Amino acid sequence: NTIEFTGALHATIVKQVRLKNPNSNTLAYNAILVGRDADDFSLPKGNTLTIPPARQGFLNVEFTIRFLHPAEAVLILISNKVDGVDGATMTFSLKSEVKNIEPLGTMKCRSPCYKL
């Protein structure tokens, strides 16, 4: 699965990963960000997620677009054994794309066009 972060340059984008637990036991996961641009992505609400039985849980992934080139990383969710039950390890590809560039500000200046 791929999670795409698209927006303007310097924009901060937050995506939610929703995980469902169909079991009658609690599931717990540790999240790890790896890859070339992993430092540009963050998990603002922490890297652990506990999902009660027959419920769902959400993990927020945040990214601020700092460069024009696409950023890439991988989100790995590793299950912790809770109540003797292990969940499946899951991976998500994280990719960014700059859709537009808005200036942070403008500046006026005067200068001669040329000098002899």
PDB file of N, CA, C and O in Angstrom, residues 7-53:
ATOM      1  N   GLY A   7       0.911  18.245  -1.969  1.00  0.00           N
ATOM      2  CA  GLY A   7       0.523  19.579  -1.549  1.00  0.00           C
ATOM      3  C   GLY A   7       1.518  20.606  -2.020  1.00  0.00           C
ATOM      4  O   GLY A   7       2.384  20.333  -2.852  1.00  0.00           O
ATOM      5  N   ALA A   8       1.401  21.790  -1.463  1.00  0.00           N
ATOM      6  CA  ALA A   8       2.275  22.909  -1.820  1.00  0.00           C
ATOM      7  C   ALA A   8       3.607  22.785  -1.091  1.00  0.00           C
ATOM      8  O   ALA A   8       3.687  22.185  -0.017  1.00  0.00           O
ATOM      9  N   LEU A   9       4.623  23.363  -1.681  1.00  0.00           N
ATOM     10  CA  LEU A   9       5.937  23.420  -1.046  1.00  0.00           C
ATOM     11  C   LEU A   9       5.798  24.111   0.315  1.00  0.00           C
ATOM     12  O   LEU A   9       5.094  25.102   0.432  1.00  0.00           O
ATOM     13  N   HIS A  10       6.411  23.562   1.336  1.00  0.00           N
ATOM     14  CA  HIS A  10       6.406  24.029   2.726  1.00  0.00           C
ATOM     15  C   HIS A  10       5.109  23.704   3.466  1.00  0.00           C
ATOM     16  O   HIS A  10       4.964  24.090   4.628  1.00  0.00           O
ATOM     17  N   ALA A  11       4.188  22.997   2.845  1.00  0.00           N
ATOM     18  CA  ALA A  11       2.948  22.613   3.527  1.00  0.00           C
ATOM     19  C   ALA A  11       3.203  21.400   4.419  1.00  0.00           C
ATOM     20  O   ALA A  11       4.041  20.553   4.115  1.00  0.00           O
ATOM     21  N   THR A  12       2.480  21.325   5.527  1.00  0.00           N
ATOM     22  CA  THR A  12       2.539  20.161   6.406  1.00  0.00           C
ATOM     23  C   THR A  12       1.277  19.346   6.180  1.00  0.00           C
ATOM     24  O   THR A  12       0.171  19.874   6.261  1.00  0.00           O
ATOM     25  N   ILE A  13       1.468  18.072   5.901  1.00  0.00           N
ATOM     26  CA  ILE A  13       0.361  17.186   5.573  1.00  0.00           C
ATOM     27  C   ILE A  13       0.333  16.059   6.594  1.00  0.00           C
ATOM     28  O   ILE A  13       1.364  15.466   6.907  1.00  0.00           O
ATOM     29  N   VAL A  14      -0.857  15.758   7.119  1.00  0.00           N
ATOM     30  CA  VAL A  14      -1.031  14.665   8.065  1.00  0.00           C
ATOM     31  C   VAL A  14      -1.966  13.640   7.444  1.00  0.00           C
ATOM     32  O   VAL A  14      -3.044  13.985   6.959  1.00  0.00           O
ATOM     33  N   LYS A  15      -1.539  12.401   7.442  1.00  0.00           N
ATOM     34  CA  LYS A  15      -2.370  11.295   6.946  1.00  0.00           C
ATOM     35  C   LYS A  15      -2.614  10.329   8.095  1.00  0.00           C
ATOM     36  O   LYS A  15      -1.763  10.158   8.971  1.00  0.00           O
ATOM     37  N   GLN A  16      -3.788   9.698   8.084  1.00  0.00           N
ATOM     38  CA  GLN A  16      -4.123   8.707   9.094  1.00  0.00           C
ATOM     39  C   GLN A  16      -4.118   7.319   8.486  1.00  0.00           C
ATOM     40  O   GLN A  16      -4.684   7.104   7.416  1.00  0.00           O
ATOM     41  N   VAL A  17      -3.480   6.396   9.194  1.00  0.00           N
ATOM     42  CA  VAL A  17      -3.529   4.990   8.816  1.00  0.00           C
ATOM     43  C   VAL A  17      -4.530   4.342   9.762  1.00  0.00           C
ATOM     44  O   VAL A  17      -4.373   4.413  10.985  1.00  0.00           O
ATOM     45  N   ARG A  18      -5.575   3.736   9.193  1.00  0.00           N
ATOM     46  CA  ARG A  18      -6.605   3.094  10.005  1.00  0.00           C
ATOM     47  C   ARG A  18      -6.381   1.594   9.996  1.00  0.00           C
ATOM     48  O   ARG A  18      -6.295   0.973   8.935  1.00  0.00           O
ATOM     49  N   LEU A  19      -6.304   1.017  11.183  1.00  0.00           N
ATOM     50  CA  LEU A  19      -6.128  -0.420  11.327  1.00  0.00           C
ATOM     51  C   LEU A  19      -7.324  -0.993  12.072  1.00  0.00           C
ATOM     52  O   LEU A  19      -7.729  -0.463  13.109  1.00  0.00           O
ATOM     53  N   LYS A  20      -7.883  -2.070  11.539  1.00  0.00           N
ATOM     54  CA  LYS A  20      -9.025  -2.725  12.173  1.00  0.00           C
ATOM     55  C   LYS A  20      -8.560  -3.994  12.865  1.00  0.00           C
ATOM     56  O   LYS A  20      -7.693  -4.710  12.362  1.00  0.00           O
ATOM     57  N   ASN A  21      -9.157  -4.265  14.000  1.00  0.00           N
ATOM     58  CA  ASN A  21      -8.861  -5.482  14.751  1.00  0.00           C
ATOM     59  C   ASN A  21     -10.128  -6.341  14.798  1.00  0.00           C
ATOM     60  O   ASN A  21     -11.004  -6.116  15.625  1.00  0.00           O
ATOM     61  N   PRO A  22     -10.232  -7.352  13.934  1.00  0.00           N
ATOM     62  CA  PRO A  22     -11.425  -8.199  13.938  1.00  0.00           C
ATOM     63  C   PRO A  22     -11.376  -9.280  15.025  1.00  0.00           C
ATOM     64  O   PRO A  22     -12.364  -9.973  15.244  1.00  0.00           O
ATOM     65  N   ASN A  23     -10.243  -9.407  15.701  1.00  0.00           N
ATOM     66  CA  ASN A  23     -10.069 -10.459  16.714  1.00  0.00           C
ATOM     67  C   ASN A  23     -10.768 -10.111  18.023  1.00  0.00           C
ATOM     68  O   ASN A  23     -11.167  -8.976  18.250  1.00  0.00           O
ATOM     69  N   SER A  24     -10.846 -11.103  18.895  1.00  0.00           N
ATOM     70  CA  SER A  24     -11.410 -10.894  20.229  1.00  0.00           C
ATOM     71  C   SER A  24     -10.309 -10.597  21.243  1.00  0.00           C
ATOM     72  O   SER A  24     -10.562 -10.563  22.444  1.00  0.00           O
ATOM     73  N   ASN A  25      -9.085 -10.395  20.769  1.00  0.00           N
ATOM     74  CA  ASN A  25      -7.952 -10.045  21.624  1.00  0.00           C
ATOM     75  C   ASN A  25      -7.392  -8.696  21.213  1.00  0.00           C
ATOM     76  O   ASN A  25      -7.521  -8.276  20.069  1.00  0.00           O
ATOM     77  N   THR A  26      -6.728  -8.028  22.140  1.00  0.00           N
ATOM     78  CA  THR A  26      -6.106  -6.735  21.868  1.00  0.00           C
ATOM     79  C   THR A  26      -4.864  -6.918  20.994  1.00  0.00           C
ATOM     80  O   THR A  26      -4.100  -7.860  21.185  1.00  0.00           O
ATOM     81  N   LEU A  27      -4.678  -6.018  20.038  1.00  0.00           N
ATOM     82  CA  LEU A  27      -3.474  -6.005  19.205  1.00  0.00           C
ATOM     83  C   LEU A  27      -2.667  -4.747  19.525  1.00  0.00           C
ATOM     84  O   LEU A  27      -3.235  -3.694  19.789  1.00  0.00           O
ATOM     85  N   ALA A  28      -1.348  -4.868  19.476  1.00  0.00           N
ATOM     86  CA  ALA A  28      -0.475  -3.720  19.706  1.00  0.00           C
ATOM     87  C   ALA A  28       0.609  -3.705  18.634  1.00  0.00           C
ATOM     88  O   ALA A  28       1.105  -4.762  18.217  1.00  0.00           O
ATOM     89  N   TYR A  29       0.958  -2.512  18.173  1.00  0.00           N
ATOM     90  CA  TYR A  29       1.971  -2.360  17.125  1.00  0.00           C
ATOM     91  C   TYR A  29       2.979  -1.282  17.506  1.00  0.00           C
ATOM     92  O   TYR A  29       2.634  -0.289  18.146  1.00  0.00           O
ATOM     93  N   ASN A  30       4.220  -1.489  17.084  1.00  0.00           N
ATOM     94  CA  ASN A  30       5.260  -0.469  17.116  1.00  0.00           C
ATOM     95  C   ASN A  30       5.470  -0.002  15.688  1.00  0.00           C
ATOM     96  O   ASN A  30       5.588  -0.829  14.784  1.00  0.00           O
ATOM     97  N   ALA A  31       5.535   1.312  15.478  1.00  0.00           N
ATOM     98  CA  ALA A  31       5.728   1.869  14.143  1.00  0.00           C
ATOM     99  C   ALA A  31       7.168   2.359  14.004  1.00  0.00           C
ATOM    100  O   ALA A  31       7.714   2.986  14.914  1.00  0.00           O
ATOM    101  N   ILE A  32       7.761   2.060  12.848  1.00  0.00           N
ATOM    102  CA  ILE A  32       9.124   2.475  12.540  1.00  0.00           C
ATOM    103  C   ILE A  32       9.126   3.105  11.152  1.00  0.00           C
ATOM    104  O   ILE A  32       8.508   2.575  10.224  1.00  0.00           O
ATOM    105  N   LEU A  33       9.817   4.222  11.013  1.00  0.00           N
ATOM    106  CA  LEU A  33       9.999   4.873   9.709  1.00  0.00           C
ATOM    107  C   LEU A  33      11.425   4.620   9.247  1.00  0.00           C
ATOM    108  O   LEU A  33      12.378   4.919   9.969  1.00  0.00           O
ATOM    109  N   VAL A  34      11.573   4.047   8.040  1.00  0.00           N
ATOM    110  CA  VAL A  34      12.894   3.761   7.480  1.00  0.00           C
ATOM    111  C   VAL A  34      12.946   4.242   6.039  1.00  0.00           C
ATOM    112  O   VAL A  34      11.928   4.450   5.403  1.00  0.00           O
ATOM    113  N   GLY A  35      14.157   4.415   5.536  1.00  0.00           N
ATOM    114  CA  GLY A  35      14.319   4.795   4.135  1.00  0.00           C
ATOM    115  C   GLY A  35      15.100   6.079   3.969  1.00  0.00           C
ATOM    116  O   GLY A  35      15.494   6.728   4.941  1.00  0.00           O
ATOM    117  N   ARG A  36      15.297   6.436   2.716  1.00  0.00           N
ATOM    118  CA  ARG A  36      16.113   7.589   2.342  1.00  0.00           C
ATOM    119  C   ARG A  36      15.673   8.883   3.025  1.00  0.00           C
ATOM    120  O   ARG A  36      16.486   9.648   3.522  1.00  0.00           O
ATOM    121  N   ASP A  37      14.384   9.145   3.058  1.00  0.00           N
ATOM    122  CA  ASP A  37      13.864  10.400   3.600  1.00  0.00           C
ATOM    123  C   ASP A  37      13.049  10.194   4.881  1.00  0.00           C
ATOM    124  O   ASP A  37      12.179  11.010   5.206  1.00  0.00           O
ATOM    125  N   ALA A  38      13.346   9.137   5.614  1.00  0.00           N
ATOM    126  CA  ALA A  38      12.569   8.808   6.812  1.00  0.00           C
ATOM    127  C   ALA A  38      12.592   9.932   7.850  1.00  0.00           C
ATOM    128  O   ALA A  38      11.618  10.122   8.575  1.00  0.00           O
ATOM    129  N   ASP A  39      13.683  10.696   7.903  1.00  0.00           N
ATOM    130  CA  ASP A  39      13.786  11.778   8.884  1.00  0.00           C
ATOM    131  C   ASP A  39      12.809  12.914   8.610  1.00  0.00           C
ATOM    132  O   ASP A  39      12.512  13.706   9.511  1.00  0.00           O
ATOM    133  N   ASP A  40      12.288  13.013   7.384  1.00  0.00           N
ATOM    134  CA  ASP A  40      11.345  14.074   7.034  1.00  0.00           C
ATOM    135  C   ASP A  40       9.908  13.729   7.428  1.00  0.00           C
ATOM    136  O   ASP A  40       9.035  14.598   7.439  1.00  0.00           O
ATOM    137  N   PHE A  41       9.652  12.463   7.733  1.00  0.00           N
ATOM    138  CA  PHE A  41       8.331  12.012   8.169  1.00  0.00           C
ATOM    139  C   PHE A  41       8.361  11.877   9.690  1.00  0.00           C
ATOM    140  O   PHE A  41       9.407  11.630  10.283  1.00  0.00           O
ATOM    141  N   SER A  42       7.204  12.020  10.326  1.00  0.00           N
ATOM    142  CA  SER A  42       7.157  11.848  11.773  1.00  0.00           C
ATOM    143  C   SER A  42       5.837  11.219  12.196  1.00  0.00           C
ATOM    144  O   SER A  42       4.858  11.204  11.443  1.00  0.00           O
ATOM    145  N   LEU A  43       5.840  10.719  13.418  1.00  0.00           N
ATOM    146  CA  LEU A  43       4.651  10.122  14.028  1.00  0.00           C
ATOM    147  C   LEU A  43       4.303  10.987  15.246  1.00  0.00           C
ATOM    148  O   LEU A  43       4.767  10.733  16.350  1.00  0.00           O
ATOM    149  N   PRO A  44       3.503  12.061  15.031  1.00  0.00           N
ATOM    150  CA  PRO A  44       3.290  13.057  16.085  1.00  0.00           C
ATOM    151  C   PRO A  44       2.616  12.529  17.349  1.00  0.00           C
ATOM    152  O   PRO A  44       2.798  13.085  18.416  1.00  0.00           O
ATOM    153  N   LYS A  45       1.855  11.470  17.255  1.00  0.00           N
ATOM    154  CA  LYS A  45       1.171  10.927  18.431  1.00  0.00           C
ATOM    155  C   LYS A  45       1.884   9.704  18.996  1.00  0.00           C
ATOM    156  O   LYS A  45       1.294   8.922  19.727  1.00  0.00           O
ATOM    157  N   GLY A  46       3.151   9.545  18.619  1.00  0.00           N
ATOM    158  CA  GLY A  46       3.925   8.420  19.148  1.00  0.00           C
ATOM    159  C   GLY A  46       3.992   7.260  18.184  1.00  0.00           C
ATOM    160  O   GLY A  46       3.275   7.211  17.193  1.00  0.00           O
ATOM    161  N   ASN A  47       4.875   6.313  18.498  1.00  0.00           N
ATOM    162  CA  ASN A  47       5.099   5.192  17.589  1.00  0.00           C
ATOM    163  C   ASN A  47       4.483   3.889  18.080  1.00  0.00           C
ATOM    164  O   ASN A  47       4.804   2.822  17.578  1.00  0.00           O
ATOM    165  N   THR A  48       3.590   3.948  19.065  1.00  0.00           N
ATOM    166  CA  THR A  48       2.899   2.740  19.508  1.00  0.00           C
ATOM    167  C   THR A  48       1.403   2.903  19.280  1.00  0.00           C
ATOM    168  O   THR A  48       0.857   4.003  19.381  1.00  0.00           O
ATOM    169  N   LEU A  49       0.773   1.791  18.980  1.00  0.00           N
ATOM    170  CA  LEU A  49      -0.661   1.786  18.705  1.00  0.00           C
ATOM    171  C   LEU A  49      -1.260   0.531  19.318  1.00  0.00           C
ATOM    172  O   LEU A  49      -0.787  -0.575  19.049  1.00  0.00           O
ATOM    173  N   THR A  50      -2.275   0.711  20.150  1.00  0.00           N
ATOM    174  CA  THR A  50      -2.985  -0.418  20.752  1.00  0.00           C
ATOM    175  C   THR A  50      -4.413  -0.395  20.237  1.00  0.00           C
ATOM    176  O   THR A  50      -5.082   0.638  20.295  1.00  0.00           O
ATOM    177  N   ILE A  51      -4.870  -1.547  19.742  1.00  0.00           N
ATOM    178  CA  ILE A  51      -6.216  -1.644  19.175  1.00  0.00           C
ATOM    179  C   ILE A  51      -7.022  -2.641  19.998  1.00  0.00           C
ATOM    180  O   ILE A  51      -6.699  -3.831  20.022  1.00  0.00           O
ATOM    181  N   PRO A  52      -8.080  -2.171  20.676  1.00  0.00           N
ATOM    182  CA  PRO A  52      -8.920  -3.077  21.464  1.00  0.00           C
ATOM    183  C   PRO A  52      -9.636  -4.091  20.569  1.00  0.00           C
ATOM    184  O   PRO A  52      -9.749  -3.890  19.351  1.00  0.00           O
ATOM    185  N   PRO A  53     -10.153  -5.171  21.161  1.00  0.00           N
ATOM    186  CA  PRO A  53     -10.865  -6.197  20.382  1.00  0.00           C
ATOM    187  C   PRO A  53     -12.050  -5.615  19.608  1.00  0.00           C
ATOM    188  O   PRO A  53     -12.794  -4.789  20.122  1.00  0.00           O
TER     189      PRO A  53
END
